[in-house]
Amino acid sequence: MTQVFVSYAHSTEATAVLVDQALQALGYEVWRDDQLPSHRAFTDVIDEHLLVAKAVVVLWSVDAVKSDWVRAEADRARKAGTLVQLTLDGATLPLPFDQIQCADLRGWQGDINAGGWRSVAGSVAALVKGDGAGRPSADAPPLLPPPLPDKPSIAILPFADLSPKADQDYFAQGMMDEIVTALSRIRSLFVIASSATLSLKGQALGAQEIAQRLGVRYILDGSVRRSGERVRITVGLTDAATGAQIWSERFDDTLEDVFALQDRVALAVAGVIEPSVLSQETRRAARRPLESLGAYDLYLRAAPLRATLQQADVLQALALLERAIAAEPSFAPALAQAAGCHSQVYANGWADDAQAHRQAGLALARRAVAAGADDAQVLAQTGNAVMELDNDVDHAAALIDRAIALNPGSAYAWLISGIICLVEGDGRKAVEHFERAARLDPISHLGEVARAHIGVGTALQGDFQTAVRQLRGSSHRSARIHMVLAALYGHLGQFDDAEDELALYAGSVTIPVETMARFSSRDPQSQAIILSGLAKTRQRSAG
């Protein structure tokens, strides 16, 4: 019985042979169309082998995308839940296959230790072993669980239908697919193909065993319960290494628009999963000796330091990122974050040679965009950096628009988009974007940053009392926030509070507050709101 079916364009037959050989070495029976008999209709033979295959490995390439045969075979496998796909040249996949995890085997020459191949082998193992059929031959070497990828890895399990009539399986399946799609847009995560997790449906397996089989660290599971026209969706994220649940949430809504509901929940889940996983990974990296850290762990160690916005921490983060870049010169997240560190040093006047930091930051930003053009987080960080380093708001806005198009669930991209709106003087639109960022990421410090900046956007609309309440309701403080609070207190005649904020401002940066006010917006009316409030405080102090 055929266990694995290999689908490919004939221009890539040499690589298909390598895939065939690597799978056979693992003990699988493999079928390719070079085995077509001469006495039977080839369509009948292909149908038979597709029907009995436990896994269908599709080798995507430019020619495969154009091939009706490859697309038809891939679609049959997708519908049967047996699809495992890989790309040989990075060709854009056709719909709906571009929404499914695809292993990267560009330049692969048969190395069984390559990360992309380990992903393929792990998915095939899960599918073949999923129903207990088609075991590798007895004399084959034992199948080892795939090793963990270099970046955080997650599997989304099929959602359970807990409805009284058990008639919502279609909705539960759609909910899982939408979340897989949303999470697959986040380049900092490795998301296992849904075909692999579907093979485990109905099996009584714990999170740790599932994670071991699939080669992932995190498991996301959920359930759907319908009652009349209302539905409750429950989702939970588990760190399989410890068995601890690190996040859970419940969504209650109506089924008035099923697809809109699935989309809303998927974006909400994706917005929370990214910071939750990265926070967990950061804590793990912090427990390891500094000398043993690789590029990714150094990047993780740097992230919370940079987020403090304090001079010593930002410089320490920059030193860690420089080590990461030296180890992996094309590691886009580290390049973007290092550009951001340089932009903070430059904008806050923390160095004698500010131009050296400006030039270094711009060079890193260019490298980050070149290496991470499909990474929303990289584009968002780079957009923020070029806005501060080069005062190039238009370029920054273009990068942020690309980031949001790639991942509309990126809270960070919406945060930076809001800051761009502040620079342009559009307080109303800025508030909308900050509210979206805070809603997408309600658990990390980024949410606090967004909530504080809602107050800045409100101030630009002239509602000073409300703006003060919003700013004071957030724990986030930065030079910008101290400046805005000082101006608002000046407008409200609370001069003692205004002077306290100016003192805190002076303790964090060396740039005069009026210069910061002009730098923070290129809109004359917005500048006037801040500068006139600061002037009132100055006049009181002088008097």
Coordinates of C-alpha atoms in Angstrom, one line a residue:
M1 CA 0.0 0.0 0.0
T2 CA 1.3 3.4 -1.0
Q3 CA 2.0 5.5 2.1
V4 CA 3.5 8.7 0.5
F5 CA 2.5 10.2 -2.9
V6 CA 5.0 12.7 -4.4
S7 CA 3.6 15.4 -6.7
Y8 CA 5.9 17.6 -8.8
A9 CA 6.5 19.2 -12.1
H10 CA 8.9 17.2 -14.3
S11 CA 11.3 20.1 -14.5
T12 CA 12.1 19.4 -10.9
E13 CA 12.4 15.6 -11.2
A14 CA 15.9 15.6 -9.9
T15 CA 14.8 17.0 -6.5
A16 CA 11.7 14.7 -6.5
V17 CA 14.1 11.8 -6.7
L18 CA 16.0 13.1 -3.7
V19 CA 12.7 13.5 -1.8
D20 CA 11.7 10.0 -2.8
Q21 CA 15.0 8.5 -1.6
A22 CA 14.9 10.4 1.7
L23 CA 11.4 9.2 2.4
Q24 CA 12.3 5.6 1.5
A25 CA 15.3 5.8 3.9
L26 CA 12.8 6.5 6.6
G27 CA 11.0 3.3 5.7
Y28 CA 8.1 4.7 3.7
E29 CA 6.6 3.2 0.5
V30 CA 6.7 6.1 -2.0
W31 CA 4.9 6.5 -5.3
R32 CA 5.8 8.9 -8.1
D33 CA 4.4 9.0 -11.6
D34 CA 7.6 7.6 -13.1
Q35 CA 6.1 4.3 -11.9
L36 CA 3.0 4.5 -14.3
P37 CA 2.3 1.2 -16.0
S38 CA 2.1 1.2 -19.8
H39 CA -1.1 -0.9 -20.0
R40 CA -3.5 1.3 -17.9
A41 CA -5.0 4.7 -18.2
F42 CA -2.7 7.0 -16.1
T43 CA -5.6 8.9 -14.6
D44 CA -7.0 5.8 -13.0
V45 CA -3.6 4.8 -11.6
I46 CA -3.0 8.3 -10.2
D47 CA -6.5 8.3 -8.6
E48 CA -5.8 4.9 -7.0
H49 CA -2.5 6.0 -5.4
L50 CA -3.9 9.3 -4.2
L51 CA -6.8 7.5 -2.6
V52 CA -4.6 5.2 -0.5
A53 CA -1.8 7.7 0.3
K54 CA -1.5 8.7 3.9
A55 CA 0.6 11.7 2.9
V56 CA 0.8 13.6 -0.4
V57 CA 4.0 15.6 -0.6
V58 CA 3.7 18.5 -3.2
L59 CA 6.9 20.0 -4.5
W60 CA 5.8 23.6 -5.5
S61 CA 7.9 25.4 -8.1
V62 CA 7.2 27.9 -10.9
D63 CA 6.3 25.1 -13.3
A64 CA 4.3 23.2 -10.6
V65 CA 2.1 26.3 -10.0
K66 CA 1.3 26.3 -13.8
S67 CA 0.6 22.6 -13.9
D68 CA -3.1 21.6 -13.8
W69 CA -2.0 18.1 -12.7
V70 CA 0.0 19.2 -9.7
R71 CA -2.7 21.6 -8.6
A72 CA -5.4 19.0 -8.9
E73 CA -3.4 16.5 -6.9
A74 CA -2.7 19.1 -4.3
D75 CA -6.3 20.0 -4.0
R76 CA -7.3 16.3 -3.6
A77 CA -4.8 16.0 -0.8
R78 CA -6.0 19.3 0.9
K79 CA -9.5 18.0 0.9
A80 CA -8.5 14.6 2.3
G81 CA -6.3 16.2 5.0
T82 CA -3.1 14.5 3.6
L83 CA -1.3 17.5 2.1
V84 CA 2.3 18.3 3.0
Q85 CA 3.8 21.1 0.8
L86 CA 7.2 22.5 0.2
T87 CA 8.6 25.1 -2.1
L88 CA 11.7 24.6 -4.3
D89 CA 12.1 28.1 -5.6
G90 CA 9.8 30.4 -3.6
A91 CA 7.2 30.7 -6.3
T92 CA 4.0 32.3 -5.2
L93 CA 1.5 29.6 -4.4
P94 CA -2.0 29.6 -5.8
L95 CA -5.1 30.0 -3.6
P96 CA -5.9 28.4 -1.2
F97 CA -2.4 26.8 -0.9
D98 CA -0.8 30.1 -0.1
Q99 CA -2.8 30.1 3.2
I100 CA -1.2 26.7 4.3
Q101 CA 2.2 26.2 5.9
C102 CA 4.8 25.4 3.3
A103 CA 8.3 24.2 4.1
D104 CA 11.2 26.0 2.4
L105 CA 13.5 23.6 0.5
R106 CA 15.1 26.2 -1.8
G107 CA 18.5 24.8 -2.8
W108 CA 18.0 21.5 -1.0
Q109 CA 20.4 18.8 -2.0
G110 CA 19.1 15.9 0.1
D111 CA 20.4 17.0 3.5
I112 CA 18.2 15.2 6.0
N113 CA 19.2 17.6 8.8
A114 CA 18.0 20.8 7.0
G115 CA 15.3 22.6 8.8
G116 CA 12.9 22.5 5.9
W117 CA 13.3 18.8 5.4
R118 CA 12.8 18.1 9.1
S119 CA 9.5 19.9 8.9
V120 CA 8.4 17.8 5.9
A121 CA 9.5 14.6 7.6
G122 CA 7.7 15.5 10.8
S123 CA 4.4 16.2 8.9
V124 CA 4.7 13.0 6.9
A125 CA 5.4 11.0 10.1
A126 CA 2.3 12.5 11.8
L127 CA 0.1 11.7 8.9
V128 CA 1.3 8.2 8.3
K129 CA 1.1 7.3 12.0
G130 CA -2.1 9.2 12.6
D131 CA -4.5 6.3 12.1
G132 CA -2.2 3.5 12.9
A133 CA -1.9 2.4 9.3
G134 CA 1.0 2.3 6.9
R135 CA 3.8 1.8 9.4
P136 CA 7.4 1.9 8.1
S137 CA 8.9 -1.5 7.5
A138 CA 10.2 -3.4 10.5
D139 CA 13.8 -3.3 9.3
A140 CA 13.7 0.5 8.8
P141 CA 15.4 2.8 11.4
P142 CA 12.9 4.1 14.0
L143 CA 11.2 7.4 13.2
L144 CA 12.4 10.1 15.6
P145 CA 10.3 13.0 16.5
P146 CA 11.2 16.1 14.4
P147 CA 13.5 18.5 16.4
L148 CA 12.2 21.9 17.4
P149 CA 12.7 24.6 14.9
D150 CA 15.0 27.6 15.7
K151 CA 12.0 29.9 16.2
P152 CA 8.9 29.4 18.4
S153 CA 6.7 26.6 17.0
I154 CA 3.0 26.1 17.4
A155 CA 0.4 23.6 16.3
I156 CA -3.3 24.5 16.2
L157 CA -5.4 21.4 17.0
P158 CA -8.8 20.8 15.5
F159 CA -11.5 22.6 17.5
A160 CA -13.9 20.4 19.4
D161 CA -17.6 20.8 18.7
L162 CA -19.4 20.8 22.1
S163 CA -22.8 21.9 20.7
P164 CA -25.7 19.9 22.0
K165 CA -26.5 18.6 18.5
A166 CA -22.8 18.2 17.6
D167 CA -23.6 19.9 14.2
Q168 CA -21.0 22.6 14.2
D169 CA -18.0 20.7 13.0
Y170 CA -17.9 22.8 9.8
F171 CA -17.7 25.9 11.9
A172 CA -15.1 24.5 14.2
Q173 CA -13.0 23.4 11.2
G174 CA -13.3 26.9 9.6
M175 CA -12.3 28.5 12.9
M176 CA -9.2 26.4 13.1
D177 CA -8.3 27.2 9.4
E178 CA -8.7 30.9 10.0
I179 CA -6.4 30.9 13.0
V180 CA -3.8 28.9 11.1
T181 CA -4.0 31.5 8.3
A182 CA -3.7 34.4 10.8
L183 CA -0.8 32.9 12.7
S184 CA 1.0 31.9 9.5
R185 CA 1.3 35.6 8.6
I186 CA 3.6 36.1 11.7
R187 CA 7.1 35.3 10.5
S188 CA 8.4 35.1 14.0
L189 CA 6.4 31.8 14.5
F190 CA 6.7 28.4 12.9
V191 CA 3.1 27.2 12.4
I192 CA 2.7 23.5 11.7
A193 CA 0.5 22.6 8.7
S194 CA -3.1 21.9 9.5
S195 CA -3.0 18.7 7.6
A196 CA -0.6 17.3 10.2
T197 CA -2.8 18.3 13.2
L198 CA -6.0 17.0 11.5
S199 CA -4.4 13.6 11.4
L200 CA -4.5 13.5 15.2
K201 CA -8.2 14.4 15.4
G202 CA -10.1 12.1 17.7
Q203 CA -7.0 10.6 19.4
A204 CA -6.7 10.8 23.1
L205 CA -3.3 12.4 23.3
G206 CA -2.0 15.0 25.8
A207 CA -0.4 18.3 24.8
Q208 CA 3.1 17.0 25.4
E209 CA 2.7 13.9 23.3
I210 CA 1.2 15.9 20.4
A211 CA 3.9 18.5 20.6
Q212 CA 6.6 15.7 20.5
R213 CA 5.0 14.1 17.5
L214 CA 4.7 17.3 15.6
G215 CA 8.0 18.9 16.7
V216 CA 6.5 22.0 18.3
R217 CA 6.7 23.7 21.6
Y218 CA 3.3 25.3 21.9
I219 CA -0.2 23.9 21.4
L220 CA -3.3 25.9 20.7
D221 CA -6.6 24.1 21.2
G222 CA -10.2 25.3 21.4
S223 CA -13.9 24.4 21.3
V224 CA -17.1 25.7 19.8
R225 CA -20.5 25.5 21.5
R226 CA -23.6 26.7 19.8
S227 CA -26.9 27.6 21.6
G228 CA -29.6 28.9 19.3
E229 CA -28.1 31.8 17.3
R230 CA -25.3 32.4 19.8
V231 CA -21.9 30.7 19.9
R232 CA -19.2 30.4 22.5
I233 CA -15.6 29.9 21.3
T234 CA -13.0 29.0 23.9
V235 CA -9.3 29.0 23.1
G236 CA -6.2 28.1 25.1
L237 CA -2.4 28.2 24.6
T238 CA -0.2 25.6 26.3
D239 CA 3.6 25.4 26.7
A240 CA 4.0 21.7 26.0
A241 CA 7.5 21.7 27.5
T242 CA 6.0 22.5 31.0
G243 CA 2.4 21.6 30.5
A244 CA 1.4 25.0 31.7
Q245 CA -1.4 27.0 30.1
I246 CA -0.1 30.4 29.4
W247 CA -3.2 32.0 27.9
S248 CA -6.9 31.4 27.5
E249 CA -9.9 33.4 26.3
R250 CA -13.6 33.0 25.6
F251 CA -15.5 34.7 22.8
D252 CA -19.3 35.0 22.9
D253 CA -21.0 36.2 19.8
T254 CA -23.9 35.6 17.3
L255 CA -23.8 33.5 14.2
E256 CA -25.3 36.3 12.1
D257 CA -22.2 36.4 9.9
V258 CA -20.2 33.2 10.4
F259 CA -17.2 34.3 8.3
A260 CA -16.9 37.7 9.9
L261 CA -17.0 36.1 13.3
Q262 CA -14.3 33.6 12.4
D263 CA -12.1 36.4 11.0
R264 CA -12.6 38.6 14.2
V265 CA -11.7 35.7 16.5
A266 CA -8.7 34.7 14.4
L267 CA -7.2 38.2 14.5
A268 CA -7.9 38.5 18.2
V269 CA -6.1 35.2 18.9
A270 CA -3.2 36.0 16.6
G271 CA -2.7 39.4 18.2
V272 CA -2.4 37.8 21.7
I273 CA -0.5 34.7 20.7
E274 CA 2.6 36.6 19.3
P275 CA 3.4 38.6 22.5
S276 CA 2.4 35.6 24.7
V277 CA 4.8 33.2 22.9
L278 CA 7.6 35.8 22.6
S279 CA 7.3 36.7 26.3
Q280 CA 7.6 33.0 27.2
E281 CA 10.6 32.6 24.9
T282 CA 12.2 35.7 26.4
R283 CA 11.9 34.3 29.9
R284 CA 13.5 31.0 28.7
A285 CA 16.4 32.8 27.0
A286 CA 16.9 35.0 30.2
R287 CA 17.6 31.8 32.2
R288 CA 20.4 30.7 29.9
P289 CA 24.1 31.8 30.3
L290 CA 24.8 34.8 28.0
E291 CA 27.8 33.1 26.4
S292 CA 25.7 30.2 25.2
L293 CA 23.1 32.3 23.4
G294 CA 22.7 32.2 19.6
A295 CA 21.4 35.0 17.4
Y296 CA 17.8 34.4 18.1
D297 CA 18.2 34.2 21.9
L298 CA 20.3 37.4 21.8
Y299 CA 17.5 39.1 20.0
L300 CA 15.1 37.9 22.6
R301 CA 17.3 39.2 25.4
A302 CA 17.6 42.6 23.7
A303 CA 13.8 43.1 23.2
P304 CA 12.7 43.9 26.8
L305 CA 15.8 46.1 27.3
R306 CA 15.0 48.2 24.4
A307 CA 11.3 48.4 25.4
T308 CA 12.2 50.2 28.7
L309 CA 13.2 53.3 26.6
Q310 CA 16.0 53.9 29.2
Q311 CA 19.4 55.0 27.9
A312 CA 21.5 52.3 29.7
D313 CA 19.1 49.5 28.7
V314 CA 18.9 50.6 25.1
L315 CA 22.7 50.7 24.8
Q316 CA 22.9 47.2 26.4
A317 CA 20.3 46.0 23.9
L318 CA 22.3 47.4 21.0
A319 CA 25.4 45.5 22.2
L320 CA 23.4 42.2 22.3
L321 CA 22.0 42.9 18.9
E322 CA 25.4 43.6 17.4
R323 CA 26.5 40.2 18.6
A324 CA 23.4 38.6 17.1
I325 CA 24.1 40.3 13.7
A326 CA 27.7 39.3 13.8
A327 CA 26.6 35.7 14.2
E328 CA 23.8 35.9 11.5
P329 CA 24.3 39.0 9.3
S330 CA 20.9 38.6 7.5
F331 CA 18.8 38.0 10.6
A332 CA 16.1 40.6 9.8
P333 CA 14.5 40.9 13.2
A334 CA 17.8 41.8 14.9
L335 CA 18.7 44.2 12.1
A336 CA 15.4 46.0 12.5
Q337 CA 15.6 46.1 16.3
A338 CA 19.2 47.4 16.1
A339 CA 18.1 50.2 13.7
G340 CA 15.5 51.1 16.3
C341 CA 18.1 51.3 19.1
H342 CA 20.2 53.6 17.0
S343 CA 17.1 55.7 16.3
Q344 CA 16.4 56.1 20.0
V345 CA 20.0 57.1 20.8
Y346 CA 19.8 59.6 17.9
A347 CA 16.4 61.0 18.7
N348 CA 17.0 61.3 22.5
G349 CA 20.5 62.9 22.2
W350 CA 22.2 60.1 24.1
A351 CA 25.5 60.2 22.2
D352 CA 28.1 62.8 21.4
D353 CA 28.3 61.7 17.7
A354 CA 24.6 61.6 16.9
Q355 CA 25.3 61.4 13.1
A356 CA 27.2 58.2 13.5
H357 CA 24.2 56.6 15.1
R358 CA 21.9 58.0 12.4
Q359 CA 24.1 56.6 9.6
A360 CA 24.4 53.2 11.3
G361 CA 20.7 53.0 11.9
L362 CA 19.8 53.9 8.4
A363 CA 22.2 51.3 7.0
L364 CA 20.7 48.6 9.3
A365 CA 17.2 49.6 8.3
R366 CA 18.0 49.1 4.6
R367 CA 19.5 45.7 5.4
A368 CA 16.4 44.7 7.5
V369 CA 14.0 45.6 4.7
A370 CA 16.1 43.6 2.2
A371 CA 16.2 40.6 4.4
G372 CA 12.7 40.7 5.9
A373 CA 10.5 42.1 3.1
D374 CA 7.7 39.6 4.0
D375 CA 7.9 40.1 7.8
A376 CA 5.4 42.5 9.2
Q377 CA 7.2 43.0 12.5
V378 CA 10.5 43.8 10.7
L379 CA 8.8 46.3 8.4
A380 CA 7.0 48.0 11.4
Q381 CA 10.2 48.3 13.4
T382 CA 12.1 49.6 10.4
G383 CA 9.3 52.1 9.6
N384 CA 9.5 53.5 13.1
A385 CA 13.3 53.7 12.9
V386 CA 13.5 55.6 9.5
M387 CA 10.8 58.0 10.7
E388 CA 13.1 59.0 13.7
L389 CA 16.4 58.7 11.9
D390 CA 15.5 60.5 8.6
N391 CA 12.3 62.3 9.3
D392 CA 11.0 60.4 6.3
V393 CA 7.3 60.0 7.3
D394 CA 6.2 59.0 3.8
H395 CA 8.7 56.1 3.6
A396 CA 7.7 55.0 7.1
A397 CA 4.0 55.1 6.2
A398 CA 4.7 52.9 3.1
L399 CA 6.5 50.3 5.3
I400 CA 3.7 50.3 7.8
D401 CA 1.1 49.9 5.2
R402 CA 3.0 46.9 3.8
A403 CA 3.3 45.5 7.3
I404 CA -0.5 45.7 8.0
A405 CA -1.3 44.2 4.6
L406 CA 1.0 41.3 5.4
N407 CA -0.4 40.8 9.0
P408 CA -3.5 42.8 9.9
G409 CA -3.3 41.3 13.4
S410 CA 0.1 43.0 14.2
A411 CA -0.5 45.2 17.2
Y412 CA 2.9 46.7 16.8
A413 CA 2.2 47.8 13.2
W414 CA -1.0 49.4 14.2
L415 CA 0.8 51.2 17.1
I416 CA 3.5 52.7 14.7
S417 CA 0.7 53.6 12.3
G418 CA -0.9 55.5 15.1
I419 CA 2.3 57.4 15.8
I420 CA 2.6 58.3 12.1
C421 CA -0.9 59.7 12.4
L422 CA 0.2 61.8 15.4
V423 CA 3.2 63.1 13.3
E424 CA 0.7 64.1 10.6
G425 CA -1.6 65.8 13.1
D426 CA -4.5 63.5 12.7
G427 CA -5.5 62.8 16.3
R428 CA -8.8 61.1 15.5
K429 CA -7.3 58.5 13.2
A430 CA -4.4 58.1 15.6
V431 CA -6.8 57.2 18.4
E432 CA -8.5 54.6 16.2
H433 CA -5.2 52.9 15.4
F434 CA -4.0 53.0 19.0
E435 CA -7.3 51.5 20.2
R436 CA -6.9 48.7 17.6
A437 CA -3.3 48.0 18.8
A438 CA -4.5 47.9 22.4
R439 CA -7.4 45.6 21.6
L440 CA -5.1 43.2 19.6
D441 CA -2.5 43.1 22.4
P442 CA -4.2 43.5 25.8
I443 CA -1.6 41.6 27.8
S444 CA 1.9 43.0 27.1
H445 CA 3.5 46.4 27.7
L446 CA 2.7 47.3 24.1
G447 CA -0.9 47.6 25.1
E448 CA 0.1 50.1 27.8
V449 CA 2.1 52.1 25.2
A450 CA -1.0 52.2 22.9
R451 CA -3.3 53.3 25.7
A452 CA -1.0 56.1 26.7
H453 CA -0.8 57.3 23.1
I454 CA -4.6 57.4 22.9
G455 CA -4.2 60.3 25.4
V456 CA -1.8 62.0 23.0
G457 CA -4.3 61.7 20.1
T458 CA -7.1 63.0 22.3
A459 CA -4.9 66.0 23.3
L460 CA -4.4 66.9 19.6
Q461 CA -8.2 67.0 19.3
G462 CA -8.4 69.7 22.0
D463 CA -10.0 67.6 24.8
F464 CA -7.3 68.3 27.5
Q465 CA -9.2 67.0 30.5
T466 CA -10.0 63.6 28.9
A467 CA -6.4 63.4 27.6
V468 CA -4.9 63.8 31.0
R469 CA -7.2 61.1 32.4
Q470 CA -6.2 58.7 29.7
L471 CA -2.5 59.5 30.1
R472 CA -2.6 59.0 33.8
G473 CA -4.5 55.8 33.4
S474 CA -1.6 54.2 31.7
S475 CA 1.6 53.0 33.4
H476 CA 3.7 53.8 30.3
R477 CA 6.0 56.8 30.5
S478 CA 8.5 58.1 28.0
A479 CA 9.9 61.5 27.1
R480 CA 7.0 62.1 24.7
I481 CA 4.5 61.3 27.4
H482 CA 6.2 63.6 29.9
M483 CA 6.3 66.4 27.3
V484 CA 2.6 66.0 26.5
L485 CA 1.5 65.9 30.1
A486 CA 3.5 69.0 30.9
A487 CA 1.8 70.8 28.1
L488 CA -1.6 69.7 29.1
Y489 CA -1.1 70.6 32.7
G490 CA 0.0 74.0 31.5
H491 CA -3.2 74.5 29.5
L492 CA -5.2 73.4 32.6
G493 CA -3.3 75.7 35.0
Q494 CA -1.9 72.8 37.0
F495 CA 1.6 74.3 37.0
D496 CA 3.1 72.3 39.8
D497 CA 2.2 69.1 38.0
A498 CA 3.5 70.5 34.8
E499 CA 6.9 71.3 36.4
D500 CA 7.1 67.8 37.8
E501 CA 6.6 66.4 34.3
L502 CA 9.3 68.7 32.9
A503 CA 11.7 67.5 35.5
L504 CA 11.0 63.9 34.6
Y505 CA 11.5 64.8 30.9
A506 CA 14.8 66.5 31.6
G507 CA 16.0 63.4 33.5
S508 CA 15.4 61.1 30.5
V509 CA 16.7 63.0 27.5
T510 CA 19.1 65.9 26.7
I511 CA 17.1 67.5 23.9
P512 CA 15.2 70.7 24.8
V513 CA 11.5 70.0 25.2
E514 CA 10.5 72.5 22.6
T515 CA 12.7 70.8 20.1
M516 CA 11.1 67.5 20.9
A517 CA 7.7 69.0 20.4
R518 CA 8.6 70.2 16.9
F519 CA 10.3 66.8 16.1
S520 CA 7.2 64.8 17.2
S521 CA 4.9 66.4 14.7
R522 CA 5.2 68.1 11.4
D523 CA 1.7 69.5 11.7
P524 CA 1.8 73.2 12.8
Q525 CA -1.5 73.0 14.7
S526 CA -0.4 70.0 16.7
Q527 CA 2.9 71.7 17.5
A528 CA 1.1 74.8 18.6
I529 CA -1.0 72.8 21.1
I530 CA 2.1 71.4 22.8
L531 CA 4.3 74.5 22.5
S532 CA 1.6 76.9 23.9
G533 CA 1.0 74.6 26.9
L534 CA 4.7 74.4 27.6
A535 CA 4.9 78.2 27.2
K536 CA 2.3 78.8 29.9
T537 CA 4.3 76.7 32.3
R538 CA 7.5 78.5 31.4
Q539 CA 5.8 81.9 32.0
R540 CA 4.6 80.7 35.4
S541 CA 8.1 79.5 36.4
A542 CA 9.6 82.8 35.2
G543 CA 7.0 84.8 37.2

